[in-house]
Coordinates of C-alpha atoms in Angstrom, one line a residue:
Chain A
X16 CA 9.8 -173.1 48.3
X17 CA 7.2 -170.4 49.2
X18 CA 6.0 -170.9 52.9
X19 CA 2.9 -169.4 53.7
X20 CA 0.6 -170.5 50.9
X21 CA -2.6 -168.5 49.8
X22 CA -5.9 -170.3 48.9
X23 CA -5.7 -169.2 45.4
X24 CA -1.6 -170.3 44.7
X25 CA -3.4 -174.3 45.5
X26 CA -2.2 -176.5 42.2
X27 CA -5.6 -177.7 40.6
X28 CA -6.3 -179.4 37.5
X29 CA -8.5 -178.3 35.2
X30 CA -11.4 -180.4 36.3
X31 CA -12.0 -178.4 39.4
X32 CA -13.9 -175.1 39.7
X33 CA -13.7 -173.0 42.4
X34 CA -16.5 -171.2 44.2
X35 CA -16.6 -168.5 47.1
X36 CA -18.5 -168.3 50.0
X37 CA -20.3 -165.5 48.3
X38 CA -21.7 -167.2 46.0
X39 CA -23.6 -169.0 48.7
X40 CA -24.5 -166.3 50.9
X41 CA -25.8 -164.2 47.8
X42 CA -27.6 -167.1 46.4
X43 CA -31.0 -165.5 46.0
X44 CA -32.8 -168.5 46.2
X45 CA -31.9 -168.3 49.9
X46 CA -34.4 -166.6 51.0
X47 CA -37.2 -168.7 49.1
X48 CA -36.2 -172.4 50.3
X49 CA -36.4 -170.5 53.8
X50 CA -39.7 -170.1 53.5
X51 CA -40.4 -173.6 52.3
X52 CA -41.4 -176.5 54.6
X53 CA -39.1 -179.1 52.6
X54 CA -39.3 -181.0 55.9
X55 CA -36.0 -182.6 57.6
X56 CA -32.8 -181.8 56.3
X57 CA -31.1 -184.8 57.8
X58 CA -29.3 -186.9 55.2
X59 CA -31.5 -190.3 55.3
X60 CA -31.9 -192.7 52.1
X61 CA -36.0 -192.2 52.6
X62 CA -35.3 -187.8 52.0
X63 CA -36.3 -186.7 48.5
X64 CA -33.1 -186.4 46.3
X65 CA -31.0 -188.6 49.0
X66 CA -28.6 -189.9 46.0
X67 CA -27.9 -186.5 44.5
X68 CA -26.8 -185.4 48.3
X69 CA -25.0 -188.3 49.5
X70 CA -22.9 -187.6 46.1
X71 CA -22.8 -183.6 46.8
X72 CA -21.6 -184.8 50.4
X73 CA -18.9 -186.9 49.5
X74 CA -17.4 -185.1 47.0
X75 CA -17.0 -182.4 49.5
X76 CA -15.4 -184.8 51.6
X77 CA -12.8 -185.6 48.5
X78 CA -12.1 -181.8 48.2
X79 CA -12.1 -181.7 52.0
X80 CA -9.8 -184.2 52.0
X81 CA -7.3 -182.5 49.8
X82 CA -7.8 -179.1 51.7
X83 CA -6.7 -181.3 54.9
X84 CA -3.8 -182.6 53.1
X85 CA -2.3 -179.5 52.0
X86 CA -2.7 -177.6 55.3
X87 CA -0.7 -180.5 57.4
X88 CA 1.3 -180.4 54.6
X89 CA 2.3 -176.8 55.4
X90 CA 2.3 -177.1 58.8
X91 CA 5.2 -179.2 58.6
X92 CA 6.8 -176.8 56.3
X93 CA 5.8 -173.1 57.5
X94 CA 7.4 -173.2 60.8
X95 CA 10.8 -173.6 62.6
X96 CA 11.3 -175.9 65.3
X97 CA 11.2 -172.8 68.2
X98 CA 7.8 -171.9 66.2
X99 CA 6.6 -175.7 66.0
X100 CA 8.4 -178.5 67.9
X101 CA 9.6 -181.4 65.3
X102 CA 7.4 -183.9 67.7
X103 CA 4.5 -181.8 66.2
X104 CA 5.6 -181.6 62.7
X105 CA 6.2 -185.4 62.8
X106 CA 2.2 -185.4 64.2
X107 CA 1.3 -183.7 61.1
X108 CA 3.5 -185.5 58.6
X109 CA 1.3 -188.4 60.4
X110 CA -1.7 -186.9 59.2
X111 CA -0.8 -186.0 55.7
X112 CA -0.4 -189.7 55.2
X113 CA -3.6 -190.6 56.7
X114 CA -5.2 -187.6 54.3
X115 CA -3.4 -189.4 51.1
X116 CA -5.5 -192.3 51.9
X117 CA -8.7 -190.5 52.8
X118 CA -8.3 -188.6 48.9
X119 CA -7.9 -191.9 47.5
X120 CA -10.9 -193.7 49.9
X121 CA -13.1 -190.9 48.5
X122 CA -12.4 -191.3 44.9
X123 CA -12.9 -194.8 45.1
X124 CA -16.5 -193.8 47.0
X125 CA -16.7 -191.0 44.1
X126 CA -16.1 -193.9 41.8
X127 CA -18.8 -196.2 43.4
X128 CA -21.4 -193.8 43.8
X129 CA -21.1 -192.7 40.0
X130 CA -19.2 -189.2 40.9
X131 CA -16.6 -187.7 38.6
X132 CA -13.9 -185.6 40.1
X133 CA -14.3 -182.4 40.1
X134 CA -18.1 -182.5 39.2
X135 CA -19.0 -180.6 42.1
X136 CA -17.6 -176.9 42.3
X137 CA -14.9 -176.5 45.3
X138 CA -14.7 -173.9 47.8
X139 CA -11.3 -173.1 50.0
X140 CA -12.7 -172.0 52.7
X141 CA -11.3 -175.3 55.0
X142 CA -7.9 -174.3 53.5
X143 CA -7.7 -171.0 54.7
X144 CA -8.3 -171.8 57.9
X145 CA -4.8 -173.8 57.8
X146 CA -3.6 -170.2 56.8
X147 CA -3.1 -169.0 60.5
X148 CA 0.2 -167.8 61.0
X149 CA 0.2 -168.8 64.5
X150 CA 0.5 -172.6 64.4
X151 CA -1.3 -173.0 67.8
X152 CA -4.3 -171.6 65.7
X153 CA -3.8 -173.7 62.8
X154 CA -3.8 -177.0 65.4
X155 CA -7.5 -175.4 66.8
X156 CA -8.6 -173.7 63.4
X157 CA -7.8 -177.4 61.2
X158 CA -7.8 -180.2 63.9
X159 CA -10.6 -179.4 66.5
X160 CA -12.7 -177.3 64.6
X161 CA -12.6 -179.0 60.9
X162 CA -11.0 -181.7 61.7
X163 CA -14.1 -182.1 64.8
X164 CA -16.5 -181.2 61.5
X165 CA -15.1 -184.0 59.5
X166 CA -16.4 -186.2 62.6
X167 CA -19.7 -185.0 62.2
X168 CA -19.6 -185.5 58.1
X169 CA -18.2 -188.9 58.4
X170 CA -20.2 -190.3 61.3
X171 CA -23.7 -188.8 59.2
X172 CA -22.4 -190.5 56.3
X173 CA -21.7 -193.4 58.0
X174 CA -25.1 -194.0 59.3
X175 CA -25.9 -192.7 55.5
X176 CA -24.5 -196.2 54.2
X177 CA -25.9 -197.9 57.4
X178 CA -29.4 -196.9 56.8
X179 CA -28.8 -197.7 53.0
X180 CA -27.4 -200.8 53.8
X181 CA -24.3 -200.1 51.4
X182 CA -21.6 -201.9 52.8
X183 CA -18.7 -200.0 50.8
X184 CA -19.9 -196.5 52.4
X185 CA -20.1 -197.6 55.2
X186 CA -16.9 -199.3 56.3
X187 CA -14.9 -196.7 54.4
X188 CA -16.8 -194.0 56.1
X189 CA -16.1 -196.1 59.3
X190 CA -12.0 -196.4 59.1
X191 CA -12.1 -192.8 58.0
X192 CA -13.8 -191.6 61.1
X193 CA -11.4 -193.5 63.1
X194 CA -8.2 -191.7 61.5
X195 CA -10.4 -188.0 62.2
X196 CA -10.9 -188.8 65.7
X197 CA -6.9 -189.2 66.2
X198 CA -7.0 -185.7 64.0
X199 CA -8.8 -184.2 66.6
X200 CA -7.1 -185.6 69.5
X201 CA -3.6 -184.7 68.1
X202 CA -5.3 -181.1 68.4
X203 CA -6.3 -181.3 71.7
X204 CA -2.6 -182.8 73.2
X205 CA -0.9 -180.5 71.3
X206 CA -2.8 -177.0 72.1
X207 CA -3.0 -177.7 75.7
X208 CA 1.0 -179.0 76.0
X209 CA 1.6 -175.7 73.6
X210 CA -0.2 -173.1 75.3
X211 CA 0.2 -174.8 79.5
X212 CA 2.5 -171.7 80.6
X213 CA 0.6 -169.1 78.3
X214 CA -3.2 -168.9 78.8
X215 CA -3.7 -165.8 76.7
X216 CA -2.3 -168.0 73.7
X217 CA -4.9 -170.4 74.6
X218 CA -8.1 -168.2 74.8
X219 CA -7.0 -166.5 71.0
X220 CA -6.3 -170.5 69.6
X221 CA -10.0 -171.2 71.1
X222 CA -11.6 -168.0 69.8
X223 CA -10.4 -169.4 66.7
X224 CA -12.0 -172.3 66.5
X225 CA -15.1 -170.4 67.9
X226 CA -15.1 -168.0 64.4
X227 CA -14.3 -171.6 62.4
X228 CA -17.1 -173.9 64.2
X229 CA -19.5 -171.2 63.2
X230 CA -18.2 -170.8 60.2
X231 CA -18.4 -174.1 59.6
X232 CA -21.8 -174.2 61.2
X233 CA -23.3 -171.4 57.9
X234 CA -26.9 -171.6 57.6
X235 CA -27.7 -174.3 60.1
X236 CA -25.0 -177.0 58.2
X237 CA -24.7 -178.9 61.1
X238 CA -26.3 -178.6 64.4
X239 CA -28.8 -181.4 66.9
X240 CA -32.0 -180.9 65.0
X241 CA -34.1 -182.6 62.1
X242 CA -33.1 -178.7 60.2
X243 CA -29.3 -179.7 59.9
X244 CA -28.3 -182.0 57.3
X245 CA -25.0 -182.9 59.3
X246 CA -25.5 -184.4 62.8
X247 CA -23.2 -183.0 65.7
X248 CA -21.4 -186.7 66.6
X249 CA -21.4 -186.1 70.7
X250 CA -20.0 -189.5 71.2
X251 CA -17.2 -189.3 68.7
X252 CA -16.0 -186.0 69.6
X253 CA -15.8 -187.1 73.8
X254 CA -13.4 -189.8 72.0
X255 CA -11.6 -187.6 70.4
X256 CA -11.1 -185.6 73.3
X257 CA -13.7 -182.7 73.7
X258 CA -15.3 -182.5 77.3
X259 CA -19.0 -182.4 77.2
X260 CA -18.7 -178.5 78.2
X261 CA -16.6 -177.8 74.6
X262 CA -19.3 -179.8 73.1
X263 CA -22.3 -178.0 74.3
X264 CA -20.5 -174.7 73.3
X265 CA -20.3 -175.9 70.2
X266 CA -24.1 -176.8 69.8
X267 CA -24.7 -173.2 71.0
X268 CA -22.6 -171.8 68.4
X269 CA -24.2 -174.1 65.6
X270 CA -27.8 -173.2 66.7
X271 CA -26.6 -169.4 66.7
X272 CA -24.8 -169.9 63.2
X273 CA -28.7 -171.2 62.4
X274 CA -30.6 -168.4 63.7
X275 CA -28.8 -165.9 62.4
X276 CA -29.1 -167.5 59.0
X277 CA -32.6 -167.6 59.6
X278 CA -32.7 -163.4 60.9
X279 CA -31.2 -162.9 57.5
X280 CA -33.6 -164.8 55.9
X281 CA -36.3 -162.6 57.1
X282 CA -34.4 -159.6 57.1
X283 CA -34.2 -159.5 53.6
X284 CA -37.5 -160.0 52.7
Chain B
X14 CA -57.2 -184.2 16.7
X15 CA -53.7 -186.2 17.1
X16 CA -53.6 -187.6 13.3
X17 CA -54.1 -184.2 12.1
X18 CA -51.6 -182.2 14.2
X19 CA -48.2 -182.0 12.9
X20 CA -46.6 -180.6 15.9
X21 CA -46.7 -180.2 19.8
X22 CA -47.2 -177.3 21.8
X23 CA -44.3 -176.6 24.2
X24 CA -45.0 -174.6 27.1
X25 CA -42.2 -173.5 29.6
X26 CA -43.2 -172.2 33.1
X27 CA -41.7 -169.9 34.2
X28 CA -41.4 -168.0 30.6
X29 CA -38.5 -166.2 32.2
X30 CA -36.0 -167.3 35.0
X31 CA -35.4 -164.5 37.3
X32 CA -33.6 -166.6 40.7
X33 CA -31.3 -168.4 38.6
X34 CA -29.3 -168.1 35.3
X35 CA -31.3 -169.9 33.1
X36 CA -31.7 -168.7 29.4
X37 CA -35.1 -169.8 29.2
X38 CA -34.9 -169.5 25.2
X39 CA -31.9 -172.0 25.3
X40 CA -34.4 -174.2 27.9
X41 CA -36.9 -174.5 25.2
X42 CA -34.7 -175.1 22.7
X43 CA -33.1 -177.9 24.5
X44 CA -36.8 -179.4 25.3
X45 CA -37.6 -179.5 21.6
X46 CA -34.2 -181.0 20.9
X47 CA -34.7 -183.5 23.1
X48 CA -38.5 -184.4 22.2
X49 CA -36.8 -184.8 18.9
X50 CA -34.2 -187.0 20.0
X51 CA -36.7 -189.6 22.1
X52 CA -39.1 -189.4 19.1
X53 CA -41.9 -188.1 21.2
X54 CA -44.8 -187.8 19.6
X55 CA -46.5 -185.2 18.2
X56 CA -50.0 -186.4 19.0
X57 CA -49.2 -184.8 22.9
X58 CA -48.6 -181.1 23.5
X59 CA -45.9 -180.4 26.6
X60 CA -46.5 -178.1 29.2
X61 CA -42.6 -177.8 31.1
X62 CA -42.9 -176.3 34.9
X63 CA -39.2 -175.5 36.6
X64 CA -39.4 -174.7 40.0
X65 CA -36.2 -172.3 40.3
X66 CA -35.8 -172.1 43.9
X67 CA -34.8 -175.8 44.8
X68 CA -31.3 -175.6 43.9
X69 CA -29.0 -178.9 43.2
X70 CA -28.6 -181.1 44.9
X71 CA -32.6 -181.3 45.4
X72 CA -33.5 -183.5 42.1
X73 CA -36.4 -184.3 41.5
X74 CA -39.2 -184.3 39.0
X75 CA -42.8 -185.6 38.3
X76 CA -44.3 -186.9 35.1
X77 CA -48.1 -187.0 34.5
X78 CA -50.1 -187.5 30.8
X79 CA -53.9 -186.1 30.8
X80 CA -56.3 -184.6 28.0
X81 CA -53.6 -184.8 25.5
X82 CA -50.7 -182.5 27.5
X83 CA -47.7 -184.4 29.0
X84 CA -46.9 -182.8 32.1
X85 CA -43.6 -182.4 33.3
X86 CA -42.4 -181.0 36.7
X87 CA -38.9 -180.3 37.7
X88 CA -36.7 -178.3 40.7
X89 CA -34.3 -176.3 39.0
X90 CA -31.7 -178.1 40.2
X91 CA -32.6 -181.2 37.7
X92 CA -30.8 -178.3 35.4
X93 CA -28.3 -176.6 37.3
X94 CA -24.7 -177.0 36.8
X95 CA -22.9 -178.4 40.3
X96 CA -19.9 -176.1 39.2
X97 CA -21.5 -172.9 38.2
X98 CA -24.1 -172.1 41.4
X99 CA -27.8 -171.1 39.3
X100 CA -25.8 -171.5 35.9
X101 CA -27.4 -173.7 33.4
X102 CA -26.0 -177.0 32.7
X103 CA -27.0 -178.5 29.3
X104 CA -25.9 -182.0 29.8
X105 CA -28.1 -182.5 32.7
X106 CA -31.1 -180.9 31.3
X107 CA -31.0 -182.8 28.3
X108 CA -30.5 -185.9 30.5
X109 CA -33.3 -184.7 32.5
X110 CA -35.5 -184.1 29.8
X111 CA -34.8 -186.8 28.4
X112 CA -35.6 -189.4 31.1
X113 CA -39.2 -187.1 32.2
X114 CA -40.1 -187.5 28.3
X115 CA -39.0 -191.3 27.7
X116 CA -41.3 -192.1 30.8
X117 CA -44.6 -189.6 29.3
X118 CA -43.9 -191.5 25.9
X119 CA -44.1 -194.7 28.2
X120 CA -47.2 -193.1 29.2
X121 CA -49.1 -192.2 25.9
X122 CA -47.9 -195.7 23.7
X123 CA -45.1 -198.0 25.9
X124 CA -47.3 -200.3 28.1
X125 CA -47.7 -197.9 31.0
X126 CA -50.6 -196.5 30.6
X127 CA -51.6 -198.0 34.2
X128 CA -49.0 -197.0 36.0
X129 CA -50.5 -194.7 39.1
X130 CA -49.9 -191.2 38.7
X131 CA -46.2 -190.6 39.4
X132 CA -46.5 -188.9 42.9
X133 CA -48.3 -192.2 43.9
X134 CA -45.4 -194.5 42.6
X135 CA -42.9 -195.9 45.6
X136 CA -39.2 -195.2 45.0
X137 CA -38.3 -199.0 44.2
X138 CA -40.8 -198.7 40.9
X139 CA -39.5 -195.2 40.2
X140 CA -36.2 -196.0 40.3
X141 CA -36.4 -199.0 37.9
X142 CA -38.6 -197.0 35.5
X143 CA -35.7 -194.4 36.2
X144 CA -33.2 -196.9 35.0
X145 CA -35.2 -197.8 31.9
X146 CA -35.3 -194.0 30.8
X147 CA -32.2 -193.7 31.3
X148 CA -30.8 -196.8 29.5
X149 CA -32.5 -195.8 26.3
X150 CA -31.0 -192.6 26.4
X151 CA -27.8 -194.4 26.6
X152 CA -28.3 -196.0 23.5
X153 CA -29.6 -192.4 22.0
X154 CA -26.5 -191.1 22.9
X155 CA -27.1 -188.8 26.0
X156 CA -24.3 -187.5 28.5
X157 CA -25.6 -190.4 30.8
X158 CA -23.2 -192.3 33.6
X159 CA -24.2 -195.8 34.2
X160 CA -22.6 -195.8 37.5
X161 CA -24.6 -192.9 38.7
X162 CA -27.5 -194.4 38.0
X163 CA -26.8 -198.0 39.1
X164 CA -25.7 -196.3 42.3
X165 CA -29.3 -194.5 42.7
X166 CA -30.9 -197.4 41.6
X167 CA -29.1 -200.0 44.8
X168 CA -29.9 -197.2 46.9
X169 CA -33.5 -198.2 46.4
X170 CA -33.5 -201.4 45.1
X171 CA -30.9 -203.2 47.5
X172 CA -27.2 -204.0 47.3
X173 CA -27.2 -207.6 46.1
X174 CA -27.2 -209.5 42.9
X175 CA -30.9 -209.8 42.5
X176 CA -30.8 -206.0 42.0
X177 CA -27.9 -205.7 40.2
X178 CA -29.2 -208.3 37.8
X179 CA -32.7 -206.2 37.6
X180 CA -30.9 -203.4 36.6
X181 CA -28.7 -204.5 34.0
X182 CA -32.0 -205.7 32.0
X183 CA -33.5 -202.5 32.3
X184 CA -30.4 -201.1 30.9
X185 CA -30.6 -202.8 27.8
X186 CA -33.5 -200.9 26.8
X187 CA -35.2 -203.9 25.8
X188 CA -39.1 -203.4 26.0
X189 CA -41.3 -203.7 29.4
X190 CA -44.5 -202.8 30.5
X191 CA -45.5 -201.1 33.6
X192 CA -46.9 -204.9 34.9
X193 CA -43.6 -206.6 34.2
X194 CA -41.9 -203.9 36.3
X195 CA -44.1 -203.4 38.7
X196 CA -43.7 -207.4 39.1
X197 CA -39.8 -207.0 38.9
X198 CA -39.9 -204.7 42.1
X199 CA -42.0 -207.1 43.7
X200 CA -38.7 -209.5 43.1
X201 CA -36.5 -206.6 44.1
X202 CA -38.2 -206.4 47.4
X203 CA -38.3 -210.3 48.1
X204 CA -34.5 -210.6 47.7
X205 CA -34.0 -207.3 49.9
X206 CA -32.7 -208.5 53.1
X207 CA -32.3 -205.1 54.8
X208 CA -34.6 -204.5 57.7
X209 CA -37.6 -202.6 57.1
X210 CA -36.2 -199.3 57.8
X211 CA -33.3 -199.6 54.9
X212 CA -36.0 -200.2 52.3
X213 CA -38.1 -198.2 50.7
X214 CA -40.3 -196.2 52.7
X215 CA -41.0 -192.5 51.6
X216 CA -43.6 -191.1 50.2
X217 CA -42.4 -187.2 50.6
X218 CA -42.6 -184.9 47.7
X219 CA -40.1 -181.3 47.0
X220 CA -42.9 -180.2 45.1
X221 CA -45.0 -177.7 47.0
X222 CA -48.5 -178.5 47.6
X223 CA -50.4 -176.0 45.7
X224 CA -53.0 -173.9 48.2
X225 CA -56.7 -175.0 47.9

């Protein structure tokens, strides 16, 4: 079996249809809605369109979810044990069974909220940052910085079914976000336990997640203000073992992946 | 004037999409079709506006009849595909069309010839007039998912059985009148036991106010 797996090698059916980042960034539209007040973005059952969103939304999570899936799945596979310790591939082999479940918990919410799969185009883009040869990165690039994202998606969609008052969306959203803060943590244990006796290490895993928190934070995404439709979960993320000084860094970095959106916005005009 | 015309006037706006991949030829061709396939009547021009730069996800449309021109409103996402970024997708424009039509029909001859103009209509209403459209297109035959729209229409009608129930009349298609529905939303919101903030509150609009 081939170790190392590129984005576009990923076994689809032919339901799904892939998009680039590109196509985003070179949507000309762009530029317009920037100069529209469409008031908040925040995902709330009041918003204009909130149904259409909240199905967008989770069917990202579904293709998330499978992303998630196939990068722990690697991990477990790319590496030796002198590369990856077997206590950290068993971590991972952890997760891809909590991933199984989240694909099937978000069919089933596909399925409930009148979704098909595959109805939604699917970008890679979470995938290839489980591309890292360096599994150090891949534990920063998947499990803090998407993995930390997922917490944000998942506690916003939580509330989402809260405010709603669907019961379904909500619990699953709830046991979901309980399996992503372990994620997350697993991330944490393993980078600092991984990298103690090599600091340099360190500082290129964090730099990382840096370049995949911003990434991850394109055009304002998800941020602390009524602008971003997914809410930065501080509370969550202290659980899942951020300090409060990662966190704020993080805020920066999504309010800087914002205004640069927004200096492109205007550039271009 | 109606008895004597034979034929509405469509009219598309923009007459060319130049943000997104629209074939606005194939556009009008799918509004005829579909004014074909709700029966709508000929007595009513139609003047189509697309605003092309709200992409999908950001549905939403508006529906006003005046001086003998049905007026439609829509973002562009109402036709986009969610697969193809600015591509076309006929299923959901004909969907679309279909619904925004059904409800001017309701308009011009169905018993709603009272309802308030549609930016002045709260979600709850919309959304069962929504599921009314969209159940007749059903029976017509259109790409429609029940579960999407039964979905939408708890979001705004409540997740219990009184809703549920509501829904699965107005999915029969079987006739109503804009008093009969506006009294069923009155039921809606009596059995809705969420707190005031999980009901039905907004009155915001995608639709840019137009400059004085």
């Amino acid at each position: 079996m081939r170790k190392q797996l590129p984005p576009e090698m990923l076994a689809r059916d032919s339901r799904f249809v892939r998009t680039s980042i590109m196509d985003q960034v070179m949507d000309p539209r762009n530029q317009k809605i920037g100069e529209r007040d469409l008031g908040s973005a925040r995902l709330e059952p009041q918003r204009p369109a909130a149904a259409d969103r909240a199905r967008n939304l989770m069917h990202g999570i579904f293709t998330g979810e499978i992303q998630a899936l196939e990068g722990a799945g690697r991990t477990t596979f790319d590496f030796d044990d002198e590369q990856a310790p077997f206590a950290l591939k068993l971590d991972m082999a952890r997760q891809c069974w909590d991933e199984s479940r989240h694909v099937e918990i978000s069919v089933k919410l596909g399925d409930w909220m009148g979704t098909e799969i595959g109805e939604y185009s699917e970008a890679t883009f979470l995938y290839e940052a489980a591309c890292a040869p360096d599994p150090i990165l891949r534990l920063c690039g998947v499990n803090r910085a998407l993995e930390g994202l997922a917490i944000d998606v998942f506690n916003t969609m939580r509330e989402f079914g809260d405010l709603s008052g669907d019961p379904v969306l909500e619990f699953c959203e709830d046991w979901m976000l309980a399996d992503e803060v372990t994620h997350v943590k697993m991330g944490s244990d393993w980078l600092r336990r991984l990298t103690a006796d090599d600091p340099e290490r360190r500082e290129r895993a964090l730099d990382f997640q840096r370049t995949v928190d911003k990434l991850f934070s394109l055009g304002g995404f998800r941020g602390e203000s009524d602008d971003n439709p997914i809410q930065l979960a501080r509370n969550f993320r202290s659980m899942a073992g951020f300090s409060t000084d990662e966190i704020d860094e993080l805020a920066e970095i999504a309010a800087q992946a914002q205004a640069d959106a927004q200096a492109m916005s205007t550039g271009s005009q | 004037m109606s008895e004597a015309r034979t034929g509405s006037v469509v009219t598309l706006t923009p007459a060319e999409f130049t943000l997104v991949k629209f074939d606005a030829d194939e556009v009008r061709d799918l509004i005829r079709r579909t004014m074909s396939e709700v029966d709508f009547p000929a007595s009513h021009d139609v003047s189509i506006e697309v605003d092309e730069v709200l992409p999908h996800p950001l549905t939403a449309s508006l529906v006003n009849v005046a001086d003998g021109t049905a007026s439609l409103w829509f973002t562009g996402g109402c036709f986009e595909s969610p697969q193809r970024q600015t591509g076309l997708s006929v299923d959901h424009t004909r969907v679309e069309l279909g619904s925004a039509l059904l409800r001017a029909k309701d308009r011009i001859d169905g018993g709603f010839a009272d309802a308030p103009a549609d930016e002045d209509i709260d979600d709850r209403r919309r959304t069962l007039w929504e599921g009314y459209a969209e159940g007749r297109l059903h029976a017509l035959g259109f790409p429609v998912r029940v579960q999407r729209r039964r979905y939408t229409f708890r979001l705004y009608g409540g997740f219990n059985d009184v809703s549920d129930a509501a829904f699965e009349r107005l999915w029969s298609g079987a006739p109503i009148t804009w008093v009969e529905l506006d009294a069923l939303a009155d039921e809606l919101a009596a059995a809705d036991t969420r707190p005031e903030r999980k009901k039905s509150l907004r009155k915001e609009t995608l639709r840019p106010v137009a400059a004085p």
